[in-house]
Short mmCIF file of C-alpha atoms in Angstrom, two decimals:
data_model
loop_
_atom_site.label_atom_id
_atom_site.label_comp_id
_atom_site.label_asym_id
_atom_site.label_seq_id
_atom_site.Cartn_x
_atom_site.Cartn_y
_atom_site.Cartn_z
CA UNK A 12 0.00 0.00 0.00
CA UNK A 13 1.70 3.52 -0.74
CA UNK A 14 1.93 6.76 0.97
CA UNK A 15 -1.16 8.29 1.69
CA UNK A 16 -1.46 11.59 -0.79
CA UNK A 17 -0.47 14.17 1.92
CA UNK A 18 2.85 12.35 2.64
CA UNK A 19 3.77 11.98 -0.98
CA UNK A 20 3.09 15.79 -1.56
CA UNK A 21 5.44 16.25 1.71
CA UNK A 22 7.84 14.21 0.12
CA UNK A 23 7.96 15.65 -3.21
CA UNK A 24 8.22 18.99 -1.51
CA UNK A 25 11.32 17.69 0.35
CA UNK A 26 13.08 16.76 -2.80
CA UNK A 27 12.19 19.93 -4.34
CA UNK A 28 13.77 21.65 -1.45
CA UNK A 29 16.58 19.32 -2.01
CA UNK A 30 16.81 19.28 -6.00
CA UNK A 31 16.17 23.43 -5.74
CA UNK A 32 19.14 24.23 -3.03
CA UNK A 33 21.58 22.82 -5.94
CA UNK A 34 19.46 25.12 -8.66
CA UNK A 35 20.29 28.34 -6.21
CA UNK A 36 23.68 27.33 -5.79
CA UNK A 37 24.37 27.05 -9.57
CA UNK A 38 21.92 30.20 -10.30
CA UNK A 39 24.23 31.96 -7.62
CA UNK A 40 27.63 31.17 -9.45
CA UNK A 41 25.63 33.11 -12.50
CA UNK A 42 25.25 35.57 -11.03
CA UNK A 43 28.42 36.44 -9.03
CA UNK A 44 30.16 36.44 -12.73
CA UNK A 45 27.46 38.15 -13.94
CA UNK A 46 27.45 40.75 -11.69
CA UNK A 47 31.45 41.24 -12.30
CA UNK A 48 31.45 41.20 -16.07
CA UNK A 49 27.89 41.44 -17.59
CA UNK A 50 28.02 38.03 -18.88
CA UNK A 51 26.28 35.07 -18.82
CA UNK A 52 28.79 31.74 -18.23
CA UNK A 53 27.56 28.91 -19.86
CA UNK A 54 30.43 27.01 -18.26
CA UNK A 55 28.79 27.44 -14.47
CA UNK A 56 27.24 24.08 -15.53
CA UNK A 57 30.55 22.17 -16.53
CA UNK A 58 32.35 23.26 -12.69
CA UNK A 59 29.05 21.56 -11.20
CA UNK A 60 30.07 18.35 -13.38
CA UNK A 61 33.39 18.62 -12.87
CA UNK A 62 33.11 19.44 -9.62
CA UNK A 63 30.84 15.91 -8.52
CA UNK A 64 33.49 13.43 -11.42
CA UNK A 65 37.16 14.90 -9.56
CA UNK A 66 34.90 14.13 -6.21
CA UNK A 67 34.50 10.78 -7.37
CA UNK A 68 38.09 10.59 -8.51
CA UNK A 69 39.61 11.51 -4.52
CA UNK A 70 36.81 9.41 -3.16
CA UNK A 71 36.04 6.50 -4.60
CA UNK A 72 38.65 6.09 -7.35
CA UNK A 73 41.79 6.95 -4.69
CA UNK A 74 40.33 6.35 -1.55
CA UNK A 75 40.75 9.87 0.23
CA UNK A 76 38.87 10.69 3.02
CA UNK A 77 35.51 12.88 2.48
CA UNK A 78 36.86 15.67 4.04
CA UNK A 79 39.91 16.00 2.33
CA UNK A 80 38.34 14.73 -1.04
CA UNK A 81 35.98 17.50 -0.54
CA UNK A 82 38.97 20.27 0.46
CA UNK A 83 40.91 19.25 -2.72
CA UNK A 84 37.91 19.16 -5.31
CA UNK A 85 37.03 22.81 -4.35
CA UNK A 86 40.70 23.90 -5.06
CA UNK A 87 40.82 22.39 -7.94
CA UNK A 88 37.18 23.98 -9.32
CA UNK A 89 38.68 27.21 -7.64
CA UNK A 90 41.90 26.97 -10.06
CA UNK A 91 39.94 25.54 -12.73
CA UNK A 92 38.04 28.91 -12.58
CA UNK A 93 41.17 30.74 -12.23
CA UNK A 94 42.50 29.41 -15.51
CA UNK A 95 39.22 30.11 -17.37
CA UNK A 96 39.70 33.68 -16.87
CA UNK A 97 43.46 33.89 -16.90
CA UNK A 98 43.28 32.01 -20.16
CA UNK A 99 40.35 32.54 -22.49
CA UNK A 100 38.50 35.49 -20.84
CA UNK A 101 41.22 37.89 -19.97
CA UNK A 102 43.60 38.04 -23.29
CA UNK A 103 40.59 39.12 -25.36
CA UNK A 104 40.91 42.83 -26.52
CA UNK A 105 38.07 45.04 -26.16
CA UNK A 106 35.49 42.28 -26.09
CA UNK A 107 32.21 42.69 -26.54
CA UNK A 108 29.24 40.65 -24.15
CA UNK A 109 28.54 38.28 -27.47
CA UNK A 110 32.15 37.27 -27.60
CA UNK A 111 32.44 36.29 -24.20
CA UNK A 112 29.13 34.91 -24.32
CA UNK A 113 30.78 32.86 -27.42
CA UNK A 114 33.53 31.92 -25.47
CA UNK A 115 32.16 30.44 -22.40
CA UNK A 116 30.15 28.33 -24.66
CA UNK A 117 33.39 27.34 -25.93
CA UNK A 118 34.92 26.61 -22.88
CA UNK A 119 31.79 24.52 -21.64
CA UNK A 120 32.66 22.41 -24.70
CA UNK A 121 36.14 21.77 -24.12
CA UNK A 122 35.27 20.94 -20.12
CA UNK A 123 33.15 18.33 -21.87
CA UNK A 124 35.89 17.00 -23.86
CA UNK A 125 38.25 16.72 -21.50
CA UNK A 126 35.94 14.96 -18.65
CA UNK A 127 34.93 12.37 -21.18
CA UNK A 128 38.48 11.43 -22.21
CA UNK A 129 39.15 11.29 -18.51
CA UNK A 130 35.97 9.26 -16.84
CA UNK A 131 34.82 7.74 -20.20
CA UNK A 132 31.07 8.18 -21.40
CA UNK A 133 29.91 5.74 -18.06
CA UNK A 134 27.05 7.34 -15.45
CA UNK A 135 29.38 7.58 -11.92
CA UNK A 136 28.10 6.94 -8.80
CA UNK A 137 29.45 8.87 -5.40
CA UNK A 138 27.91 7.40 -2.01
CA UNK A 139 25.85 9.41 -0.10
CA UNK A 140 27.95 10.89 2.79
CA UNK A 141 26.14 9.54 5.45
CA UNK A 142 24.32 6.70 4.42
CA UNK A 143 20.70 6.00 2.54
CA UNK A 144 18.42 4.32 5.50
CA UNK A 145 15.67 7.24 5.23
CA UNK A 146 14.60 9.19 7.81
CA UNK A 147 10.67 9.54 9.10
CA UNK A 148 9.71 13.01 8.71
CA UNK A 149 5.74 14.09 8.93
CA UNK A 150 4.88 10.63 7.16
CA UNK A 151 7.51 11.01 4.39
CA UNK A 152 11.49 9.49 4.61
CA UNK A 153 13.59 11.83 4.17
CA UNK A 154 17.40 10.65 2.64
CA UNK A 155 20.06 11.76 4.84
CA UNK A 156 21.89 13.22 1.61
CA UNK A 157 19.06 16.20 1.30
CA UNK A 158 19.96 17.17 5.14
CA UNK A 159 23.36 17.58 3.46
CA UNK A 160 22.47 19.45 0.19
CA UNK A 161 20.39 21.52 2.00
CA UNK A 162 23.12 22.11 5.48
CA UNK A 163 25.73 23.18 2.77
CA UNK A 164 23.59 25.27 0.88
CA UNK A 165 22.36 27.43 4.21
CA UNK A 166 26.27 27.78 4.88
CA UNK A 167 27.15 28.68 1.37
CA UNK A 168 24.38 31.60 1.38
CA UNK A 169 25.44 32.96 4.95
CA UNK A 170 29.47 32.86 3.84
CA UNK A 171 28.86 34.37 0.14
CA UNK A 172 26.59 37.05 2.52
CA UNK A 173 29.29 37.55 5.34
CA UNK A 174 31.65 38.09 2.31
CA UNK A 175 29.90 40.35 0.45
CA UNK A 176 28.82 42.60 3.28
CA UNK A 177 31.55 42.46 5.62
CA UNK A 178 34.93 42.02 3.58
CA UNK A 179 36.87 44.57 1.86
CA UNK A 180 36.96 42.38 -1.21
CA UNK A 181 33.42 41.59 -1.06
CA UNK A 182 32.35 45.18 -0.97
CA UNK A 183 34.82 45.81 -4.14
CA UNK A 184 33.53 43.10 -5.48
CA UNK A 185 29.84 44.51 -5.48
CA UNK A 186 30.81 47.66 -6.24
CA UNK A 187 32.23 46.27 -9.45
CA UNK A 188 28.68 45.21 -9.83
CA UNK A 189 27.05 48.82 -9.66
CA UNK A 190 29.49 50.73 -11.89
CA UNK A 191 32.26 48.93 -13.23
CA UNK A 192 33.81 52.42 -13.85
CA UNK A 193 33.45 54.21 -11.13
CA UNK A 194 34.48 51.39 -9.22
CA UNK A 195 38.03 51.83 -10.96
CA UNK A 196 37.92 55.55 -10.36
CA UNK A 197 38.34 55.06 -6.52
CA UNK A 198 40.92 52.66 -6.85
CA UNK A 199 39.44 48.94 -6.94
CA UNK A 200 41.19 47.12 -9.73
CA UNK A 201 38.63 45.64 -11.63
CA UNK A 202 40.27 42.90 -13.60
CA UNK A 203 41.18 41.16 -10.16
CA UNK A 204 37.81 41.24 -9.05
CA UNK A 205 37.17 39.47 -12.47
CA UNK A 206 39.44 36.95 -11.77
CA UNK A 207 38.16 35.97 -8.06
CA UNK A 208 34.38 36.59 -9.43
CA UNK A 209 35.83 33.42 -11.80
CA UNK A 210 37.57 31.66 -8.98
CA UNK A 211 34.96 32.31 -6.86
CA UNK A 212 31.37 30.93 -9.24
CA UNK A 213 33.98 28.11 -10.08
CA UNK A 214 34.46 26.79 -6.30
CA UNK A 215 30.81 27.39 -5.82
CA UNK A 216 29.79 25.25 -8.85
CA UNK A 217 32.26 22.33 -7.44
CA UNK A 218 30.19 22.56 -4.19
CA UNK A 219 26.83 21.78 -6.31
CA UNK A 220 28.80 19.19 -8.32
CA UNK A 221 29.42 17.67 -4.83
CA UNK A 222 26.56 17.49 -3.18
CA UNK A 223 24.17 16.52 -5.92
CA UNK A 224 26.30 13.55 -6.61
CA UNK A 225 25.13 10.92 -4.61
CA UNK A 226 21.29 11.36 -5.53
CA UNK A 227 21.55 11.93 -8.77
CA UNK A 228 25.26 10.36 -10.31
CA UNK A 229 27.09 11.66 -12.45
CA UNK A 230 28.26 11.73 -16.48
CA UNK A 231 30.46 14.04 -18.39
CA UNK A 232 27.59 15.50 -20.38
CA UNK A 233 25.22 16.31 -16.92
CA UNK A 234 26.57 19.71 -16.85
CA UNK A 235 24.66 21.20 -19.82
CA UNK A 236 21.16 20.22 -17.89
CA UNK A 237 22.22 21.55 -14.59
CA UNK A 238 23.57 24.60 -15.97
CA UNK A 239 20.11 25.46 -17.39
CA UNK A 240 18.34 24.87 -14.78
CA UNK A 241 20.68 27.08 -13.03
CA UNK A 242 20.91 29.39 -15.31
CA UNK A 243 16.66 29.33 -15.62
CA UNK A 244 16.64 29.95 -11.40
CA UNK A 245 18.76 32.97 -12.13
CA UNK A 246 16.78 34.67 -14.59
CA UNK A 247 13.70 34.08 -12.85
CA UNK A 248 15.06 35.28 -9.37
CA UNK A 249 16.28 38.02 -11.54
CA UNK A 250 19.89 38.29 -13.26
CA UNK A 251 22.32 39.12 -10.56
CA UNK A 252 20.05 38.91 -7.16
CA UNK A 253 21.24 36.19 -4.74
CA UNK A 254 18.35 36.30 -2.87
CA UNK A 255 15.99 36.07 -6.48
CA UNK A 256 18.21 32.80 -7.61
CA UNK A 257 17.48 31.25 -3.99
CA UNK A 258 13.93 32.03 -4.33
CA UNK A 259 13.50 31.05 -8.10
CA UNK A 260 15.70 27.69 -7.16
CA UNK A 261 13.51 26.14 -4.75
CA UNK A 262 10.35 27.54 -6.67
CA UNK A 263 12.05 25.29 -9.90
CA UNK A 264 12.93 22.61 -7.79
CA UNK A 265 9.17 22.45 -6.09
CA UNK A 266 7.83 22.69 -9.33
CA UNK A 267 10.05 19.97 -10.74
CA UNK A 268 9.24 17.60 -7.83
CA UNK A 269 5.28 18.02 -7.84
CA UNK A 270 5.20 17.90 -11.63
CA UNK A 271 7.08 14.65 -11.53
CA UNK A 272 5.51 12.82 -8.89
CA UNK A 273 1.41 14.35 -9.45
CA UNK A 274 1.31 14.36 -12.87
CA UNK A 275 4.01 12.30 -14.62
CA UNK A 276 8.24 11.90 -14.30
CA UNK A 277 8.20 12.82 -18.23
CA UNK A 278 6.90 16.00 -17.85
CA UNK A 279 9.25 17.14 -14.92
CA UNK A 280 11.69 19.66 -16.84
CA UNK A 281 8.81 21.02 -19.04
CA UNK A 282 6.76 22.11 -16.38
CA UNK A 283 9.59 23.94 -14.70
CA UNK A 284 10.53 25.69 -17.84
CA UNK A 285 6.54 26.19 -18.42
CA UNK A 286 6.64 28.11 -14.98
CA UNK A 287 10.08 29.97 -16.31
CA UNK A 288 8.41 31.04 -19.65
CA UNK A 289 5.26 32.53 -17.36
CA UNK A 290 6.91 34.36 -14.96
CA UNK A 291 9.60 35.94 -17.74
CA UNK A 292 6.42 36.48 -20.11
CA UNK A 293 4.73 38.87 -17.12
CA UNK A 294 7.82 40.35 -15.15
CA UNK A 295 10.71 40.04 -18.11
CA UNK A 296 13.26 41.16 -15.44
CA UNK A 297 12.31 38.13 -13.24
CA UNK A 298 10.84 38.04 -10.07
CA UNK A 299 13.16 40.18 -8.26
CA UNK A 300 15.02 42.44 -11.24
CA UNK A 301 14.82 45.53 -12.21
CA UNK A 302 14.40 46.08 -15.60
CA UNK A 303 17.33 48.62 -15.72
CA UNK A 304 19.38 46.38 -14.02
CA UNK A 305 18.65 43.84 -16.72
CA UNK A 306 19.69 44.85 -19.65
CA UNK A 307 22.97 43.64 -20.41
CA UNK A 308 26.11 46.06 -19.58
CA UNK A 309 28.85 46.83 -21.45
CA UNK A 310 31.36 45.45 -20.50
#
């Protein structure tokens, strides 16, 4: 006999929280580059990937402890990131938003490339970190891996918001984000903040890539999925609003999770976009964005 109906709408509300924390997280990574240099990185998906296969790698492949596995994977994403920008963002001359646009996309495809001559084409499985007996929670069972996904995410939030608000490279960092220009005037040297604002959505991505792992594998070409639905959370919270991405993330992942589990599996990522198209169709800025801030900068 299954779960009566209010458990399984508890449950699929649980894994929407769940599924939705690792939407923010990517939607967040979007827009801290965003926010830096006006454009959109449609690598953010290929640090999540890479980020959950070099986990696998320290884990399960070598045998290093979770902690350490964990330490290392984020250093890696966080030079990974570094490179990006140091490599095929930064030498370009005078580029325009479309050409970096165009190279991110490029990038995203050579992250592919690489992963797949490394880990082959197979799905790869990381354990969850603490187990998979469920837990009771108001008549649904609750997987000890979306206590993690969702732990991490709260602590990612309240660091990127200590940051931000409280350090001196934080606050340069955001003023980068208001006016580029006159950010430079008093002082703050803009490319750097480019470069951490790189280093930074990199390490964060890993962190998704991490987490998400254990519930829902891993393959070389997962990134371009998760990316969207990242990227989709961050235009509906509105392009460069932490708070909008967390908001739009869950909503997605909700969404996602009641579509799937009320109405049918196959319908899951059309009803999320479906809720993506509404929202942009009414408020084009997204939830949270203001229409000035919107429009794409020069960069």
């Amino acid at each position: 006999m299954g779960l009566p109906l209010y458990s399984q709408i508890i449950q699929y509300i649980l894994s929407g929280i769940t599924i939705g924390s690792v939407y923010a997280i990517i939607a967040i990574g979007f827009n801290i580059i965003y926010n830096s240099t006006s454009i959109i990185n449609f690598a953010q998906g290929e640090f999540v990937m890479l980020g959950g296969l070099i986990m696998i790698l320290f884990t399960v492949m070598l045998k290093f402890p979770l902690v350490l596995g964990f330490l290392l994977t984020v250093l890696i994403l966080t030079l990974v990131g570094i490179i990006m920008e140091r490599f095929a963002i930064s030498p370009i001359k005078k580029p325009t938003v479309v050409t970096l646009i165009i190279v991110t996309i490029a990038v995203s495809i050579l992250f592919k490339g690489i992963a797949m001559l490394i880990w082959g084409k197979d799905t790869h499985f990381l354990p969850p970190f603490s187990g998979e007996k469920g837990i009771a929670f108001i008549g649904a069972s609750l997987n000890p891996q979306y206590i993690w996904i969702v732990g991490i995410t709260v602590i990612v939030v309240v660091l990127l918001s200590i940051f931000f608000k409280y350090t001196i490279i934080g606050k340069a960092m955001t003023a980068c984000a208001v006016n580029r220009t006159a950010a430079s005037l008093m002082g703050i040297n803009v490319k750097r903040m480019v470069l951490l604002s790189f280093a930074l959505s990199a390490a964060i991505g890993g962190i998704a890539g991490i987490i998400i792992t254990p519930i829902t594998l891993m393959a070389y070409d997962n990134g371009a999925i998760l990316g969207l639905k990242g990227f989709g959370a961050a235009v509906l919270g509105g392009l460069g609003n932490f708070y909008g991405a967390i908001f739009a993330g869950l909503l997605l992942g909700i969404m996602e999770s009641l579509g799937a589990g009320l109405i049918h599996s196959g319908y899951k990522d059309a009803i999320a976009l479906l809720v993506l198209l509404l929202v942009l169709f009414i408020k084009p800025s997204g939830i949270f964005g203001v229409t000035e801030i919107s429009e794409f900068k020069k960069f």
